[in-house]
Coordinates of C-alpha atoms in Angstrom, one line a residue:
M1 CA 6.1 67.5 -303.7
L2 CA 8.3 64.5 -303.3
R3 CA 5.8 62.0 -304.7
F4 CA 6.0 63.9 -308.0
L5 CA 9.7 64.6 -307.8
V6 CA 11.0 61.1 -307.0
P7 CA 9.5 59.2 -310.0
W8 CA 11.0 61.9 -312.2
L9 CA 14.4 61.6 -310.6
F10 CA 14.2 57.8 -311.0
A11 CA 13.5 58.2 -314.8
L12 CA 16.3 60.8 -315.0
H13 CA 19.0 58.6 -313.4
H14 CA 18.0 55.6 -315.5
S15 CA 17.5 57.3 -318.9
T16 CA 19.8 56.5 -321.7
T17 CA 17.7 58.0 -324.5
S18 CA 18.6 60.8 -326.9
S19 CA 16.9 63.3 -324.5
S20 CA 19.9 63.1 -322.2
P21 CA 21.3 66.5 -321.3
P22 CA 24.2 68.0 -323.3
S23 CA 27.8 67.9 -322.1
P24 CA 28.5 70.3 -319.3
I25 CA 31.1 73.0 -319.2
P26 CA 33.5 71.5 -316.5
N27 CA 35.3 74.8 -315.8
P28 CA 33.0 77.6 -316.8
D29 CA 34.6 81.1 -317.0
I30 CA 33.1 83.5 -314.3
H31 CA 32.0 86.6 -316.2
Y32 CA 30.1 88.4 -313.4
N33 CA 31.1 88.7 -309.7
Q34 CA 29.9 92.3 -308.9
L35 CA 26.6 93.6 -307.7
L36 CA 23.9 94.6 -310.3
I37 CA 22.2 97.8 -309.1
S38 CA 20.2 99.9 -311.5
N39 CA 21.6 97.7 -314.4
E40 CA 25.2 98.8 -313.6
W41 CA 27.9 96.4 -312.3
H42 CA 29.0 98.6 -309.4
D43 CA 27.5 100.2 -306.4
A44 CA 25.1 102.9 -307.4
V45 CA 22.1 104.8 -305.9
S46 CA 19.4 106.1 -308.2
K47 CA 16.5 108.4 -307.1
E48 CA 14.7 108.2 -310.4
T49 CA 11.2 106.9 -310.7
F50 CA 10.4 104.1 -313.0
P51 CA 8.3 104.8 -316.2
T52 CA 4.8 103.3 -316.3
M53 CA 4.8 100.0 -318.2
D54 CA 1.8 98.2 -319.5
A55 CA 1.3 94.7 -318.1
S56 CA 1.6 93.1 -321.5
E57 CA 5.0 94.7 -321.9
R58 CA 6.1 93.1 -318.6
G59 CA 5.0 89.8 -320.0
Q60 CA 7.1 90.4 -323.2
L61 CA 10.1 91.1 -321.0
L62 CA 9.7 87.9 -319.0
N63 CA 9.3 85.9 -322.2
H64 CA 12.4 87.5 -323.6
L65 CA 14.3 86.7 -320.3
A66 CA 13.1 83.0 -320.6
D67 CA 14.5 83.0 -324.2
L68 CA 17.9 84.2 -322.9
V69 CA 18.0 81.7 -320.1
E70 CA 17.1 79.0 -322.6
R71 CA 19.9 80.2 -324.9
D72 CA 22.5 80.0 -322.1
C73 CA 21.1 77.1 -320.1
V74 CA 24.1 74.9 -320.5
Y75 CA 26.4 77.6 -319.1
L76 CA 24.0 78.4 -316.3
A77 CA 23.6 74.8 -315.4
S78 CA 27.4 74.4 -315.4
L79 CA 27.7 77.4 -313.1
E80 CA 25.1 76.0 -310.7
T81 CA 27.0 72.7 -310.6
L82 CA 30.3 74.4 -310.1
D83 CA 28.8 76.5 -307.3
N84 CA 26.9 73.9 -305.2
G85 CA 27.9 70.5 -306.4
K86 CA 24.5 69.4 -307.8
P87 CA 24.9 66.8 -310.5
F88 CA 24.9 68.6 -313.9
Q89 CA 21.9 66.6 -315.3
E90 CA 19.8 67.8 -312.4
S91 CA 21.0 71.4 -312.8
Y92 CA 20.2 71.3 -316.5
V93 CA 16.9 69.4 -316.6
L94 CA 15.4 70.2 -313.2
E95 CA 16.7 73.6 -312.1
L96 CA 17.0 75.4 -315.5
G97 CA 13.9 73.7 -317.0
E98 CA 11.8 74.9 -314.1
V99 CA 13.1 78.4 -314.3
I100 CA 12.3 78.7 -318.0
K101 CA 8.8 77.2 -317.5
G102 CA 8.2 79.5 -314.5
Y103 CA 9.1 82.6 -316.4
R104 CA 6.9 81.7 -319.4
Y105 CA 4.0 80.8 -317.0
F106 CA 4.1 84.2 -315.3
A107 CA 4.6 86.0 -318.6
G108 CA 1.4 84.5 -319.8
W109 CA -0.6 85.5 -316.7
V110 CA 0.7 89.0 -316.4
D111 CA -2.2 90.8 -318.1
K112 CA -5.0 88.3 -317.3
W113 CA -5.7 88.9 -313.6
H114 CA -8.2 91.7 -314.3
S115 CA -7.5 93.7 -311.2
K116 CA -7.3 90.6 -308.9
T117 CA -4.4 90.1 -306.6
V118 CA -1.9 87.6 -307.7
P119 CA -1.2 85.1 -304.9
M120 CA 2.4 85.6 -303.7
D121 CA 2.7 82.9 -301.0
D122 CA 5.5 81.2 -303.0
L123 CA 7.3 84.4 -303.8
E124 CA 10.2 84.3 -306.3
L125 CA 11.5 86.8 -308.8
A126 CA 9.1 86.1 -311.7
P127 CA 5.8 86.7 -309.8
A128 CA 7.3 89.8 -308.2
L129 CA 8.2 91.3 -311.7
D130 CA 4.9 89.9 -313.1
T131 CA 2.9 92.2 -310.8
G132 CA 4.9 95.3 -311.4
N133 CA 7.2 95.3 -308.3
T134 CA 10.9 96.1 -308.1
A135 CA 13.1 93.6 -306.4
V136 CA 16.4 93.4 -304.4
M137 CA 17.6 89.8 -304.4
K138 CA 20.4 88.9 -301.9
V139 CA 21.8 85.6 -303.1
A140 CA 23.4 83.0 -300.8
E141 CA 27.0 83.7 -300.1
Q142 CA 27.9 80.1 -301.0
T143 CA 26.2 80.0 -304.4
P144 CA 26.0 83.5 -306.1
L145 CA 27.4 82.7 -309.6
S146 CA 24.3 81.6 -311.5
A147 CA 22.2 84.5 -310.0
L148 CA 24.7 87.1 -311.0
Y149 CA 24.8 85.7 -314.6
L150 CA 21.0 85.8 -314.6
A151 CA 21.4 89.5 -313.7
S152 CA 23.3 90.0 -316.9
L153 CA 20.4 88.4 -318.9
I154 CA 17.9 90.6 -317.1
K155 CA 19.8 93.6 -318.2
E156 CA 20.1 92.2 -321.8
A157 CA 16.4 91.5 -321.8
G158 CA 15.7 95.2 -321.4
F159 CA 14.3 95.6 -317.9
T160 CA 14.2 99.2 -316.7
P161 CA 17.4 100.0 -314.7
G162 CA 16.7 99.5 -311.0
V163 CA 13.7 97.1 -311.4
V164 CA 15.9 94.2 -310.5
N165 CA 18.9 94.5 -308.2
I166 CA 21.0 91.5 -307.3
I167 CA 23.5 91.7 -304.5
T168 CA 25.8 89.4 -302.6
G169 CA 26.9 89.4 -299.0
Y170 CA 26.3 87.8 -295.7
G171 CA 23.1 87.4 -293.8
P172 CA 24.0 89.5 -290.7
T173 CA 25.1 92.4 -292.9
A174 CA 23.4 92.5 -296.4
G175 CA 20.4 90.3 -295.3
A176 CA 19.9 92.3 -292.1
A177 CA 19.9 95.6 -294.1
I178 CA 17.0 94.2 -296.3
A179 CA 15.0 93.1 -293.3
H180 CA 15.4 96.5 -291.5
H181 CA 14.8 98.7 -294.5
K182 CA 11.5 100.5 -294.3
A183 CA 11.2 101.1 -298.0
I184 CA 11.0 97.3 -298.6
I185 CA 7.5 96.1 -298.0
K186 CA 7.9 92.4 -298.5
V187 CA 10.7 89.9 -297.7
A188 CA 10.8 86.3 -298.9
F189 CA 13.5 84.2 -297.3
T190 CA 14.7 80.6 -297.9
G191 CA 17.2 79.2 -295.4
F192 CA 17.8 78.3 -291.8
T193 CA 14.9 78.3 -289.3
E194 CA 17.0 80.3 -286.8
M195 CA 17.5 83.1 -289.4
G196 CA 13.8 83.0 -290.2
H197 CA 12.9 83.8 -286.6
L198 CA 15.2 86.8 -286.7
I199 CA 13.8 88.1 -290.0
Q200 CA 10.2 87.8 -288.7
K201 CA 11.1 89.6 -285.5
V202 CA 12.9 92.4 -287.2
A203 CA 10.1 92.8 -289.7
G204 CA 7.6 93.1 -286.9
N205 CA 9.6 95.4 -284.7
F206 CA 10.7 97.9 -287.4
S207 CA 8.4 98.1 -290.4
L208 CA 5.6 95.6 -290.2
K209 CA 6.6 94.3 -293.7
R210 CA 5.0 91.1 -295.0
V211 CA 7.3 88.0 -294.7
T212 CA 7.2 84.7 -296.5
L213 CA 9.6 82.0 -295.0
E214 CA 10.7 78.7 -296.6
L215 CA 12.7 77.1 -293.8
G216 CA 14.5 73.9 -293.3
G217 CA 12.9 71.0 -291.5
K218 CA 13.0 67.3 -290.9
S219 CA 10.2 65.9 -293.0
P220 CA 9.1 62.4 -292.0
S221 CA 8.3 59.4 -294.2
I222 CA 6.1 56.7 -292.8
V223 CA 6.3 53.1 -294.3
L224 CA 3.6 50.6 -293.2
A225 CA 3.7 46.8 -293.6
D226 CA 1.4 46.7 -296.6
A227 CA 3.5 49.2 -298.7
D228 CA 5.1 48.3 -302.0
M229 CA 8.6 47.8 -300.6
D230 CA 10.5 48.6 -303.9
H231 CA 8.6 51.9 -304.2
A232 CA 9.0 52.8 -300.5
V233 CA 12.7 52.2 -300.6
E234 CA 13.1 54.4 -303.8
Q235 CA 10.9 57.2 -302.4
C236 CA 12.6 57.3 -299.0
H237 CA 16.1 57.2 -300.6
E238 CA 15.5 60.1 -302.9
A239 CA 13.6 62.0 -300.2
L240 CA 16.8 62.0 -298.2
F241 CA 19.6 62.1 -300.8
F242 CA 18.1 64.5 -303.4
N243 CA 20.4 67.6 -303.8
M244 CA 22.9 65.9 -301.5
G245 CA 20.3 66.2 -298.7
Q246 CA 20.4 70.0 -299.0
C247 CA 16.7 70.5 -299.5
C248 CA 14.2 72.3 -297.4
C249 CA 11.7 69.4 -297.5
A250 CA 14.3 66.6 -297.2
G251 CA 12.8 63.4 -295.8
S252 CA 15.5 62.9 -293.2
W253 CA 13.2 60.9 -290.8
T254 CA 11.8 57.5 -291.7
F255 CA 9.3 55.7 -289.5
I256 CA 9.0 52.0 -290.3
E257 CA 6.4 49.5 -289.1
E258 CA 8.2 47.0 -286.8
S259 CA 7.3 43.9 -288.8
I260 CA 9.2 45.1 -291.9
Y261 CA 11.9 47.2 -290.2
D262 CA 14.8 44.8 -290.7
E263 CA 14.0 44.2 -294.4
F264 CA 13.5 47.9 -295.1
L265 CA 16.7 48.8 -293.3
E266 CA 18.8 46.2 -295.2
R267 CA 17.4 47.3 -298.6
T268 CA 17.7 51.0 -298.0
M269 CA 21.3 50.5 -296.9
E270 CA 22.1 48.6 -300.1
K271 CA 20.4 51.4 -302.1
A272 CA 22.7 54.0 -300.4
R273 CA 25.8 51.8 -301.1
Q274 CA 24.9 51.8 -304.8
R275 CA 24.5 55.6 -305.1
R276 CA 27.1 57.0 -307.5
V277 CA 29.0 59.8 -305.7
R278 CA 31.6 61.4 -307.9
N279 CA 32.4 64.4 -310.1
P280 CA 29.1 66.3 -310.6
F281 CA 30.0 67.1 -314.2
E282 CA 29.9 63.4 -315.1
L283 CA 26.5 62.7 -316.5
D284 CA 25.9 59.5 -314.6
T285 CA 26.7 61.0 -311.2
Q286 CA 23.9 60.9 -308.7
Q287 CA 25.5 62.9 -305.9
G288 CA 28.2 65.5 -305.9
P289 CA 30.0 67.3 -303.1
Q290 CA 28.3 69.2 -300.3
V291 CA 28.0 73.0 -300.8
D292 CA 30.8 73.8 -298.4
R293 CA 33.0 72.3 -295.6
E294 CA 30.6 73.5 -292.9
Q295 CA 27.8 71.5 -294.4
F296 CA 30.1 68.5 -294.9
E297 CA 31.3 68.5 -291.2
Q298 CA 27.7 68.9 -290.0
I299 CA 26.6 65.8 -291.9
L300 CA 29.6 63.8 -290.6
G301 CA 28.5 64.9 -287.1
Y302 CA 25.2 63.0 -287.5
I303 CA 27.0 59.7 -288.1

């Protein structure tokens, strides 16, 4: 993944063309902070069944949702930056761009599988809806705002009430309820490895539901003496610093061949000193704040 991502980030940070992202909304108003259940912004329980929907209709809904995300992408990117500190240009170009393309991709595939099973190994909301499932999405307690606004767009797009339900809460309460619930047949989780162990254990003990886990780790980079030094320094730098280091595949280990160790160390330290750490709403910012104080203190503990 990183070999494709890093060159793109390099181009993004050095671009001065007219394709630069629009100005962010530095203090976006928060329109939604409740739960969306059955398309209502309050706690609700519905026992109604969902009407049968042709696959092509699901594709039309996903395309309409992509249109709405594209319409409000500056606001959504601003919410994402406000919530987690990601530089606005990355929220706008990378995060929102990929969401829009992903929804359009699955909208195009929805009626073309001819009774074959759609691979769900990398489960997110779009493929779940694509294949006619209902979904309950518990968003991270640190960063709920953009997902809750997306919930309003799902409602506006015309999805049947109850097909998509987006809730907030903490892992030990709201997350545990999802893992334990016998009516939920598949859980996809992105987060800490320790929590992944618990979810897998609960799913096996109580309901045998399928589980997909995307967990944190320390991905290694290996630099040998015959490597292009400029390229290696750039790759290893972005592998570690992308998204303020808050990335499930962050390259936080670097193994250097002894003969080039001193040169690589000096050059990578200089690269780190040059990184622009400032207000994430400024378009030339490369790194904003950590998502919360706990993450900040944990990083300081490594130094």
